[in-house]
């Protein structure tokens, strides 16, 4: 993996065609006139952005080309950042800089990395970063070029177009990032079976309505999208482009025989199998639904809506049940039940009562589902012709129970035993989609990602429709062994309506005039035998006459299917020796067919081989974030999703003389109580931090916030150290209580557990968990052995930090710290040791002077009519570093804050963990 993007410095490249090493290089002057380019502030112009894609019998070859100019008066970075569909094989990348051409070659990964490292050591290397982003994969390179440079990028990849819901869908990411003088998306379709229809949905938006043209013949079609520069603009006076999304082409082919279509060409055969007009098989289906805290809100609402619609579509012959899980696993029924109207209605009512909270125990939930299906099978409760399946709906990683993904994968595989299928639906941006794909593929299923938004319900129903109609099971393809070899997977467990099974292999065309296929399968009422006979020479004339058809489409499709099959077999190889042999085979196929796989990398070099780039497979499938753009590299966003901005702290340099005001609100604006206990009060108006300690007794409860206006109480109970040091027993917060009176909710946080109470209802998480609890729009997020964040709508939030110490420490004990942002929307009635500072007092600090310690100057502070001697010092903020902490400079008020807080600290002692403070 190329972990950091290293700029390739193109120094001394000629600005036009010039002699280099005794040879003339091809010039980019053939671009023609490059004036009238629309440039952003970076002075980079996009001369053209072209996408050409040709589909030959479901094999799509796609080329993305961008031509750019640096019209600035300085050297700067030009970025080529595009998205490639996951599962596609990148087979070529070239770059031309003022006529100097960089070409690519495929090498074994370790060899490529070695060559790259050698070039990097000489300062002549750059990385091409490949990372995953949702259902696409980012391919990005960045080149630093001098003024006037013209540069052309060109990427090639191929993929097999899969059939879903009776349609092939070809998706091309078109995100140029800026206005292009010439913009074109050109798609050609060549299908020997004949085209039923071709459709281009308006996926780029109504802005481009009517621009796409479609020309369709019997077996060929041409789709063209060529918006002018004016049509690309977001508005008539805008300099930004509206072209930002996916260009989608949908089509289907004619089918004449139930046995499928055999295509034989150039020594390979492809068998497309998609029978129709069959009665559906009954199914036994278990829905396993994640109801952890992260599903709260729109995702859960949309999931419930989709599940109610899906349950309504179950057929009378189907059997089903529901499992919902968080850190616990619940079953609506402990066994499968018939999909009668009464049972379906009862299941809908059950779904409606789900309230998401807690962690995520995927392992136990899937094992419970497999147990129910296995038990039904063993008891003879399943129709022999039925199809059994599990549909998992989840939005996150496991946080409770078994956490190791490979162990979960192994457990589920052993429990399913190839007896039924697992389909996985991943919701949202944070889900480990790679894991869901692996576990689904391992168990005869598939996975799909959907996004947690307003369209979640429709996307869930679309996914279910792909697997809801099993038409055949136990499908076996048979070909004459004497004339075919190296056949890809030829036996399949299920065939679902609207999909397609594809088998490929090599064929001896010199000694064969006809190829026969026999397919056997179990249908609803009978065993089917389907035969297909094809003339070996049948395709030759048609394919050779079409200049756009890929003459190697059968070879590429066979390689595509073979490599993907071997990758799946490698994942489930029972021995290390077998895994090594499969790896060698994949590597050889990758080199033979010039494709980038997990075991190869692409090297891009200039002719002299003194400048080199490396394109590697993504290492972490969840690192991608952003759509592809062309232009200067943007600043990286903050990706701490779900963490309030105030929960992140930035260290600041400390200086004592003269006084340093506190840094801006964005970095350290927080009220905090930590350690034994140290209070730090942030005053936003004067941008100062004021500190004081409270010295009290173990067991006493201090009120931190008491707000009758909002009904919020925060109290902390003290715990003592194991013994006194220097005749002083240190105390810490060992328990913190939150009372939200208007919601009737109480939260108790100790050094062992986090408990939410709502009347007689209660739920507890331990610090060893990572999870969420949601109740009445109050969200509790637990980060394992680290912190708890409590969020109340958009009005307020709190963070509690856990401090662990060595259990056998002779003095110290575990304790808690609490952090409260001053932006919390408390009422003017708020009081308490922290709450009183909602109304910020006037603070005047003057007469700074040296103290007894030269590093701790003193000053006079006037506040609330009092004159206090304060000392400049440091306290700790432990939000980013739980051990050492971040230094926070502040003015320290002695005598337990006397004179700065109202009254005496003992006035803030309360009798119970949820008591309001009685104001004097």
PDB file of N, CA, C and O in Angstrom, residues 226-286:
ATOM      1  N   UNK A 226     -22.889  14.799 -24.314  1.00  0.00           N
ATOM      2  CA  UNK A 226     -21.879  15.811 -24.653  1.00  0.00           C
ATOM      3  C   UNK A 226     -22.402  17.194 -24.290  1.00  0.00           C
ATOM      4  O   UNK A 226     -22.806  17.969 -25.154  1.00  0.00           O
ATOM      5  N   UNK A 227     -22.408  17.550 -23.008  1.00  0.00           N
ATOM      6  CA  UNK A 227     -22.870  18.890 -22.627  1.00  0.00           C
ATOM      7  C   UNK A 227     -21.840  19.952 -23.014  1.00  0.00           C
ATOM      8  O   UNK A 227     -20.630  19.750 -22.884  1.00  0.00           O
ATOM      9  N   UNK A 228     -22.323  21.067 -23.487  1.00  0.00           N
ATOM     10  CA  UNK A 228     -21.431  22.193 -23.768  1.00  0.00           C
ATOM     11  C   UNK A 228     -20.954  22.797 -22.447  1.00  0.00           C
ATOM     12  O   UNK A 228     -21.462  22.462 -21.375  1.00  0.00           O
ATOM     13  N   UNK A 229     -19.989  23.708 -22.546  1.00  0.00           N
ATOM     14  CA  UNK A 229     -19.500  24.343 -21.325  1.00  0.00           C
ATOM     15  C   UNK A 229     -20.628  25.116 -20.640  1.00  0.00           C
ATOM     16  O   UNK A 229     -20.740  25.118 -19.408  1.00  0.00           O
ATOM     17  N   UNK A 230     -21.488  25.742 -21.439  1.00  0.00           N
ATOM     18  CA  UNK A 230     -22.611  26.485 -20.852  1.00  0.00           C
ATOM     19  C   UNK A 230     -23.572  25.544 -20.141  1.00  0.00           C
ATOM     20  O   UNK A 230     -24.106  25.866 -19.072  1.00  0.00           O
ATOM     21  N   UNK A 231     -23.802  24.360 -20.720  1.00  0.00           N
ATOM     22  CA  UNK A 231     -24.709  23.397 -20.103  1.00  0.00           C
ATOM     23  C   UNK A 231     -24.106  22.767 -18.850  1.00  0.00           C
ATOM     24  O   UNK A 231     -24.835  22.311 -17.968  1.00  0.00           O
ATOM     25  N   UNK A 232     -22.779  22.740 -18.767  1.00  0.00           N
ATOM     26  CA  UNK A 232     -22.127  22.162 -17.585  1.00  0.00           C
ATOM     27  C   UNK A 232     -22.261  23.069 -16.363  1.00  0.00           C
ATOM     28  O   UNK A 232     -22.203  22.590 -15.231  1.00  0.00           O
ATOM     29  N   UNK A 233     -22.418  24.369 -16.564  1.00  0.00           N
ATOM     30  CA  UNK A 233     -22.412  25.312 -15.445  1.00  0.00           C
ATOM     31  C   UNK A 233     -23.596  25.068 -14.506  1.00  0.00           C
ATOM     32  O   UNK A 233     -24.712  24.783 -14.953  1.00  0.00           O
ATOM     33  N   UNK A 234     -23.348  25.225 -13.211  1.00  0.00           N
ATOM     34  CA  UNK A 234     -24.432  25.084 -12.240  1.00  0.00           C
ATOM     35  C   UNK A 234     -25.492  26.161 -12.423  1.00  0.00           C
ATOM     36  O   UNK A 234     -26.671  25.936 -12.152  1.00  0.00           O
ATOM     37  N   UNK A 235     -25.057  27.336 -12.860  1.00  0.00           N
ATOM     38  CA  UNK A 235     -25.976  28.428 -13.166  1.00  0.00           C
ATOM     39  C   UNK A 235     -25.330  29.246 -14.276  1.00  0.00           C
ATOM     40  O   UNK A 235     -24.138  29.097 -14.542  1.00  0.00           O
ATOM     41  N   UNK A 236     -26.085  30.090 -14.964  1.00  0.00           N
ATOM     42  CA  UNK A 236     -25.517  30.804 -16.115  1.00  0.00           C
ATOM     43  C   UNK A 236     -24.259  31.599 -15.812  1.00  0.00           C
ATOM     44  O   UNK A 236     -23.405  31.775 -16.682  1.00  0.00           O
ATOM     45  N   UNK A 237     -24.112  32.085 -14.570  1.00  0.00           N
ATOM     46  CA  UNK A 237     -22.928  32.887 -14.235  1.00  0.00           C
ATOM     47  C   UNK A 237     -21.937  32.124 -13.359  1.00  0.00           C
ATOM     48  O   UNK A 237     -20.938  32.697 -12.909  1.00  0.00           O
ATOM     49  N   UNK A 238     -22.220  30.848 -13.113  1.00  0.00           N
ATOM     50  CA  UNK A 238     -21.358  30.063 -12.220  1.00  0.00           C
ATOM     51  C   UNK A 238     -20.099  29.592 -12.955  1.00  0.00           C
ATOM     52  O   UNK A 238     -20.134  29.303 -14.148  1.00  0.00           O
ATOM     53  N   UNK A 239     -19.013  29.496 -12.211  1.00  0.00           N
ATOM     54  CA  UNK A 239     -17.780  28.944 -12.783  1.00  0.00           C
ATOM     55  C   UNK A 239     -17.548  27.505 -12.328  1.00  0.00           C
ATOM     56  O   UNK A 239     -16.496  26.931 -12.619  1.00  0.00           O
ATOM     57  N   UNK A 240     -18.504  26.933 -11.623  1.00  0.00           N
ATOM     58  CA  UNK A 240     -18.386  25.546 -11.154  1.00  0.00           C
ATOM     59  C   UNK A 240     -19.277  24.640 -11.994  1.00  0.00           C
ATOM     60  O   UNK A 240     -20.268  25.075 -12.586  1.00  0.00           O
ATOM     61  N   UNK A 241     -18.910  23.353 -12.030  1.00  0.00           N
ATOM     62  CA  UNK A 241     -19.622  22.408 -12.889  1.00  0.00           C
ATOM     63  C   UNK A 241     -20.740  21.696 -12.142  1.00  0.00           C
ATOM     64  O   UNK A 241     -20.625  21.398 -10.953  1.00  0.00           O
ATOM     65  N   UNK A 242     -21.805  21.413 -12.866  1.00  0.00           N
ATOM     66  CA  UNK A 242     -22.917  20.630 -12.322  1.00  0.00           C
ATOM     67  C   UNK A 242     -22.737  19.146 -12.607  1.00  0.00           C
ATOM     68  O   UNK A 242     -23.531  18.328 -12.151  1.00  0.00           O
ATOM     69  N   UNK A 243     -21.700  18.803 -13.383  1.00  0.00           N
ATOM     70  CA  UNK A 243     -21.444  17.393 -13.699  1.00  0.00           C
ATOM     71  C   UNK A 243     -20.733  16.768 -12.497  1.00  0.00           C
ATOM     72  O   UNK A 243     -19.540  16.965 -12.287  1.00  0.00           O
ATOM     73  N   UNK A 244     -21.482  16.025 -11.705  1.00  0.00           N
ATOM     74  CA  UNK A 244     -20.921  15.473 -10.469  1.00  0.00           C
ATOM     75  C   UNK A 244     -21.795  14.309 -10.007  1.00  0.00           C
ATOM     76  O   UNK A 244     -22.729  14.486  -9.235  1.00  0.00           O
ATOM     77  N   UNK A 245     -21.514  13.115 -10.504  1.00  0.00           N
ATOM     78  CA  UNK A 245     -22.318  11.964 -10.118  1.00  0.00           C
ATOM     79  C   UNK A 245     -22.007  10.761 -10.975  1.00  0.00           C
ATOM     80  O   UNK A 245     -20.924  10.647 -11.559  1.00  0.00           O
ATOM     81  N   UNK A 246     -22.977   9.873 -11.067  1.00  0.00           N
ATOM     82  CA  UNK A 246     -22.829   8.648 -11.851  1.00  0.00           C
ATOM     83  C   UNK A 246     -23.666   8.722 -13.118  1.00  0.00           C
ATOM     84  O   UNK A 246     -24.840   9.111 -13.079  1.00  0.00           O
ATOM     85  N   UNK A 247     -23.056   8.358 -14.228  1.00  0.00           N
ATOM     86  CA  UNK A 247     -23.777   8.219 -15.495  1.00  0.00           C
ATOM     87  C   UNK A 247     -24.160   6.741 -15.613  1.00  0.00           C
ATOM     88  O   UNK A 247     -23.296   5.866 -15.547  1.00  0.00           O
ATOM     89  N   UNK A 248     -25.444   6.462 -15.783  1.00  0.00           N
ATOM     90  CA  UNK A 248     -25.947   5.085 -15.704  1.00  0.00           C
ATOM     91  C   UNK A 248     -26.613   4.702 -17.018  1.00  0.00           C
ATOM     92  O   UNK A 248     -27.425   5.459 -17.564  1.00  0.00           O
ATOM     93  N   UNK A 249     -26.265   3.517 -17.512  1.00  0.00           N
ATOM     94  CA  UNK A 249     -26.917   2.951 -18.701  1.00  0.00           C
ATOM     95  C   UNK A 249     -27.508   1.597 -18.309  1.00  0.00           C
ATOM     96  O   UNK A 249     -26.815   0.738 -17.751  1.00  0.00           O
ATOM     97  N   UNK A 250     -28.796   1.409 -18.590  1.00  0.00           N
ATOM     98  CA  UNK A 250     -29.477   0.155 -18.287  1.00  0.00           C
ATOM     99  C   UNK A 250     -29.965  -0.485 -19.595  1.00  0.00           C
ATOM    100  O   UNK A 250     -30.430   0.216 -20.498  1.00  0.00           O
ATOM    101  N   UNK A 251     -29.869  -1.823 -19.645  1.00  0.00           N
ATOM    102  CA  UNK A 251     -30.369  -2.523 -20.827  1.00  0.00           C
ATOM    103  C   UNK A 251     -30.613  -3.986 -20.496  1.00  0.00           C
ATOM    104  O   UNK A 251     -30.215  -4.485 -19.434  1.00  0.00           O
ATOM    105  N   UNK A 252     -31.272  -4.680 -21.410  1.00  0.00           N
ATOM    106  CA  UNK A 252     -31.407  -6.132 -21.295  1.00  0.00           C
ATOM    107  C   UNK A 252     -31.376  -6.722 -22.700  1.00  0.00           C
ATOM    108  O   UNK A 252     -31.506  -5.997 -23.703  1.00  0.00           O
ATOM    109  N   UNK A 253     -31.165  -8.050 -22.774  1.00  0.00           N
ATOM    110  CA  UNK A 253     -31.008  -8.726 -24.060  1.00  0.00           C
ATOM    111  C   UNK A 253     -32.170  -9.675 -24.295  1.00  0.00           C
ATOM    112  O   UNK A 253     -32.923 -10.018 -23.386  1.00  0.00           O
ATOM    113  N   UNK A 254     -32.303 -10.091 -25.544  1.00  0.00           N
ATOM    114  CA  UNK A 254     -33.335 -11.066 -25.906  1.00  0.00           C
ATOM    115  C   UNK A 254     -32.915 -12.463 -25.457  1.00  0.00           C
ATOM    116  O   UNK A 254     -31.727 -12.803 -25.444  1.00  0.00           O
ATOM    117  N   UNK A 255     -33.888 -13.279 -25.091  1.00  0.00           N
ATOM    118  CA  UNK A 255     -33.619 -14.664 -24.698  1.00  0.00           C
ATOM    119  C   UNK A 255     -34.614 -15.575 -25.408  1.00  0.00           C
ATOM    120  O   UNK A 255     -35.817 -15.408 -25.273  1.00  0.00           O
ATOM    121  N   UNK A 256     -34.052 -16.565 -26.139  1.00  0.00           N
ATOM    122  CA  UNK A 256     -34.915 -17.453 -26.913  1.00  0.00           C
ATOM    123  C   UNK A 256     -34.989 -18.854 -26.329  1.00  0.00           C
ATOM    124  O   UNK A 256     -35.994 -19.534 -26.479  1.00  0.00           O
ATOM    125  N   UNK A 257     -33.922 -19.304 -25.640  1.00  0.00           N
ATOM    126  CA  UNK A 257     -33.905 -20.678 -25.140  1.00  0.00           C
ATOM    127  C   UNK A 257     -33.773 -20.679 -23.627  1.00  0.00           C
ATOM    128  O   UNK A 257     -33.109 -19.837 -23.040  1.00  0.00           O
ATOM    129  N   UNK A 258     -34.414 -21.660 -22.973  1.00  0.00           N
ATOM    130  CA  UNK A 258     -34.320 -21.758 -21.515  1.00  0.00           C
ATOM    131  C   UNK A 258     -32.947 -22.222 -21.075  1.00  0.00           C
ATOM    132  O   UNK A 258     -32.535 -21.987 -19.947  1.00  0.00           O
ATOM    133  N   UNK A 259     -32.227 -22.909 -21.961  1.00  0.00           N
ATOM    134  CA  UNK A 259     -30.907 -23.421 -21.603  1.00  0.00           C
ATOM    135  C   UNK A 259     -29.826 -22.371 -21.624  1.00  0.00           C
ATOM    136  O   UNK A 259     -28.673 -22.664 -21.309  1.00  0.00           O
ATOM    137  N   UNK A 260     -30.165 -21.156 -22.011  1.00  0.00           N
ATOM    138  CA  UNK A 260     -29.189 -20.076 -22.002  1.00  0.00           C
ATOM    139  C   UNK A 260     -28.559 -19.856 -23.361  1.00  0.00           C
ATOM    140  O   UNK A 260     -28.884 -20.499 -24.357  1.00  0.00           O
ATOM    141  N   UNK A 261     -27.623 -18.932 -23.403  1.00  0.00           N
ATOM    142  CA  UNK A 261     -26.959 -18.524 -24.638  1.00  0.00           C
ATOM    143  C   UNK A 261     -25.481 -18.872 -24.559  1.00  0.00           C
ATOM    144  O   UNK A 261     -24.771 -18.446 -23.645  1.00  0.00           O
ATOM    145  N   UNK A 262     -25.016 -19.656 -25.544  1.00  0.00           N
ATOM    146  CA  UNK A 262     -23.598 -19.998 -25.652  1.00  0.00           C
ATOM    147  C   UNK A 262     -22.949 -19.093 -26.684  1.00  0.00           C
ATOM    148  O   UNK A 262     -23.434 -18.979 -27.814  1.00  0.00           O
ATOM    149  N   UNK A 263     -21.841 -18.428 -26.307  1.00  0.00           N
ATOM    150  CA  UNK A 263     -21.092 -17.611 -27.253  1.00  0.00           C
ATOM    151  C   UNK A 263     -19.670 -18.152 -27.316  1.00  0.00           C
ATOM    152  O   UNK A 263     -18.985 -18.257 -26.286  1.00  0.00           O
ATOM    153  N   UNK A 264     -19.203 -18.521 -28.512  1.00  0.00           N
ATOM    154  CA  UNK A 264     -17.893 -19.138 -28.701  1.00  0.00           C
ATOM    155  C   UNK A 264     -17.095 -18.255 -29.642  1.00  0.00           C
ATOM    156  O   UNK A 264     -17.540 -17.930 -30.748  1.00  0.00           O
ATOM    157  N   UNK A 265     -15.883 -17.854 -29.182  1.00  0.00           N
ATOM    158  CA  UNK A 265     -15.106 -16.931 -30.011  1.00  0.00           C
ATOM    159  C   UNK A 265     -13.647 -16.992 -29.569  1.00  0.00           C
ATOM    160  O   UNK A 265     -13.332 -16.960 -28.375  1.00  0.00           O
ATOM    161  N   UNK A 266     -12.758 -17.087 -30.537  1.00  0.00           N
ATOM    162  CA  UNK A 266     -11.308 -17.023 -30.297  1.00  0.00           C
ATOM    163  C   UNK A 266     -10.823 -17.989 -29.213  1.00  0.00           C
ATOM    164  O   UNK A 266      -9.995 -17.648 -28.374  1.00  0.00           O
ATOM    165  N   UNK A 267     -11.365 -19.201 -29.224  1.00  0.00           N
ATOM    166  CA  UNK A 267     -10.858 -20.243 -28.329  1.00  0.00           C
ATOM    167  C   UNK A 267     -11.456 -20.261 -26.938  1.00  0.00           C
ATOM    168  O   UNK A 267     -10.991 -21.014 -26.071  1.00  0.00           O
ATOM    169  N   UNK A 268     -12.484 -19.473 -26.689  1.00  0.00           N
ATOM    170  CA  UNK A 268     -13.155 -19.459 -25.388  1.00  0.00           C
ATOM    171  C   UNK A 268     -14.663 -19.508 -25.610  1.00  0.00           C
ATOM    172  O   UNK A 268     -15.180 -19.079 -26.649  1.00  0.00           O
ATOM    173  N   UNK A 269     -15.384 -20.030 -24.605  1.00  0.00           N
ATOM    174  CA  UNK A 269     -16.845 -19.966 -24.661  1.00  0.00           C
ATOM    175  C   UNK A 269     -17.367 -19.260 -23.411  1.00  0.00           C
ATOM    176  O   UNK A 269     -16.774 -19.315 -22.334  1.00  0.00           O
ATOM    177  N   UNK A 270     -18.493 -18.585 -23.565  1.00  0.00           N
ATOM    178  CA  UNK A 270     -19.206 -17.947 -22.461  1.00  0.00           C
ATOM    179  C   UNK A 270     -20.643 -18.450 -22.507  1.00  0.00           C
ATOM    180  O   UNK A 270     -21.280 -18.427 -23.559  1.00  0.00           O
ATOM    181  N   UNK A 271     -21.135 -18.907 -21.373  1.00  0.00           N
ATOM    182  CA  UNK A 271     -22.506 -19.416 -21.283  1.00  0.00           C
ATOM    183  C   UNK A 271     -23.302 -18.494 -20.368  1.00  0.00           C
ATOM    184  O   UNK A 271     -23.045 -18.405 -19.171  1.00  0.00           O
ATOM    185  N   UNK A 272     -24.263 -17.762 -20.949  1.00  0.00           N
ATOM    186  CA  UNK A 272     -25.136 -16.886 -20.178  1.00  0.00           C
ATOM    187  C   UNK A 272     -26.448 -17.624 -19.918  1.00  0.00           C
ATOM    188  O   UNK A 272     -27.136 -18.048 -20.848  1.00  0.00           O
ATOM    189  N   UNK A 273     -26.826 -17.755 -18.644  1.00  0.00           N
ATOM    190  CA  UNK A 273     -27.984 -18.577 -18.264  1.00  0.00           C
ATOM    191  C   UNK A 273     -28.935 -17.730 -17.431  1.00  0.00           C
ATOM    192  O   UNK A 273     -28.611 -17.301 -16.322  1.00  0.00           O
ATOM    193  N   UNK A 274     -30.134 -17.442 -17.952  1.00  0.00           N
ATOM    194  CA  UNK A 274     -31.120 -16.614 -17.249  1.00  0.00           C
ATOM    195  C   UNK A 274     -32.530 -17.031 -17.667  1.00  0.00           C
ATOM    196  O   UNK A 274     -33.242 -16.295 -18.346  1.00  0.00           O
ATOM    197  N   UNK A 275     -32.967 -18.238 -17.265  1.00  0.00           N
ATOM    198  CA  UNK A 275     -34.307 -18.703 -17.655  1.00  0.00           C
ATOM    199  C   UNK A 275     -35.403 -17.860 -17.005  1.00  0.00           C
ATOM    200  O   UNK A 275     -35.215 -17.304 -15.918  1.00  0.00           O
ATOM    201  N   UNK A 276     -36.517 -17.778 -17.677  1.00  0.00           N
ATOM    202  CA  UNK A 276     -37.649 -17.003 -17.186  1.00  0.00           C
ATOM    203  C   UNK A 276     -38.912 -17.854 -17.225  1.00  0.00           C
ATOM    204  O   UNK A 276     -38.891 -19.015 -17.632  1.00  0.00           O
ATOM    205  N   UNK A 277     -40.026 -17.265 -16.773  1.00  0.00           N
ATOM    206  CA  UNK A 277     -41.337 -17.929 -16.810  1.00  0.00           C
ATOM    207  C   UNK A 277     -41.355 -19.231 -16.021  1.00  0.00           C
ATOM    208  O   UNK A 277     -41.964 -20.228 -16.436  1.00  0.00           O
ATOM    209  N   UNK A 278     -40.664 -19.246 -14.875  1.00  0.00           N
ATOM    210  CA  UNK A 278     -40.685 -20.401 -13.979  1.00  0.00           C
ATOM    211  C   UNK A 278     -41.410 -20.021 -12.697  1.00  0.00           C
ATOM    212  O   UNK A 278     -41.369 -18.873 -12.259  1.00  0.00           O
ATOM    213  N   UNK A 279     -42.088 -20.997 -12.081  1.00  0.00           N
ATOM    214  CA  UNK A 279     -42.739 -20.733 -10.796  1.00  0.00           C
ATOM    215  C   UNK A 279     -41.687 -20.590  -9.699  1.00  0.00           C
ATOM    216  O   UNK A 279     -40.713 -21.354  -9.668  1.00  0.00           O
ATOM    217  N   UNK A 280     -41.867 -19.650  -8.780  1.00  0.00           N
ATOM    218  CA  UNK A 280     -40.870 -19.482  -7.713  1.00  0.00           C
ATOM    219  C   UNK A 280     -40.886 -20.652  -6.729  1.00  0.00           C
ATOM    220  O   UNK A 280     -41.936 -21.245  -6.459  1.00  0.00           O
ATOM    221  N   UNK A 281     -39.718 -20.973  -6.208  1.00  0.00           N
ATOM    222  CA  UNK A 281     -39.598 -21.972  -5.152  1.00  0.00           C
ATOM    223  C   UNK A 281     -40.001 -21.349  -3.812  1.00  0.00           C
ATOM    224  O   UNK A 281     -39.786 -20.161  -3.589  1.00  0.00           O
ATOM    225  N   UNK A 282     -40.575 -22.133  -2.899  1.00  0.00           N
ATOM    226  CA  UNK A 282     -40.837 -21.589  -1.559  1.00  0.00           C
ATOM    227  C   UNK A 282     -39.517 -21.296  -0.847  1.00  0.00           C
ATOM    228  O   UNK A 282     -38.500 -21.946  -1.104  1.00  0.00           O
ATOM    229  N   UNK A 283     -39.521 -20.314   0.039  1.00  0.00           N
ATOM    230  CA  UNK A 283     -38.283 -19.967   0.744  1.00  0.00           C
ATOM    231  C   UNK A 283     -38.500 -19.965   2.249  1.00  0.00           C
ATOM    232  O   UNK A 283     -39.600 -19.697   2.750  1.00  0.00           O
ATOM    233  N   UNK A 284     -37.423 -20.260   2.961  1.00  0.00           N
ATOM    234  CA  UNK A 284     -37.378 -20.185   4.420  1.00  0.00           C
ATOM    235  C   UNK A 284     -36.402 -19.061   4.743  1.00  0.00           C
ATOM    236  O   UNK A 284     -35.208 -19.186   4.493  1.00  0.00           O
ATOM    237  N   UNK A 285     -36.903 -17.961   5.277  1.00  0.00           N
ATOM    238  CA  UNK A 285     -36.082 -16.757   5.388  1.00  0.00           C
ATOM    239  C   UNK A 285     -36.095 -16.222   6.816  1.00  0.00           C
ATOM    240  O   UNK A 285     -37.145 -16.113   7.450  1.00  0.00           O
ATOM    241  N   UNK A 286     -34.901 -15.916   7.305  1.00  0.00           N
ATOM    242  CA  UNK A 286     -34.732 -15.305   8.620  1.00  0.00           C
ATOM    243  C   UNK A 286     -34.151 -13.910   8.435  1.00  0.00           C
ATOM    244  O   UNK A 286     -33.078 -13.761   7.849  1.00  0.00           O
TER     245      UNK A 286
END
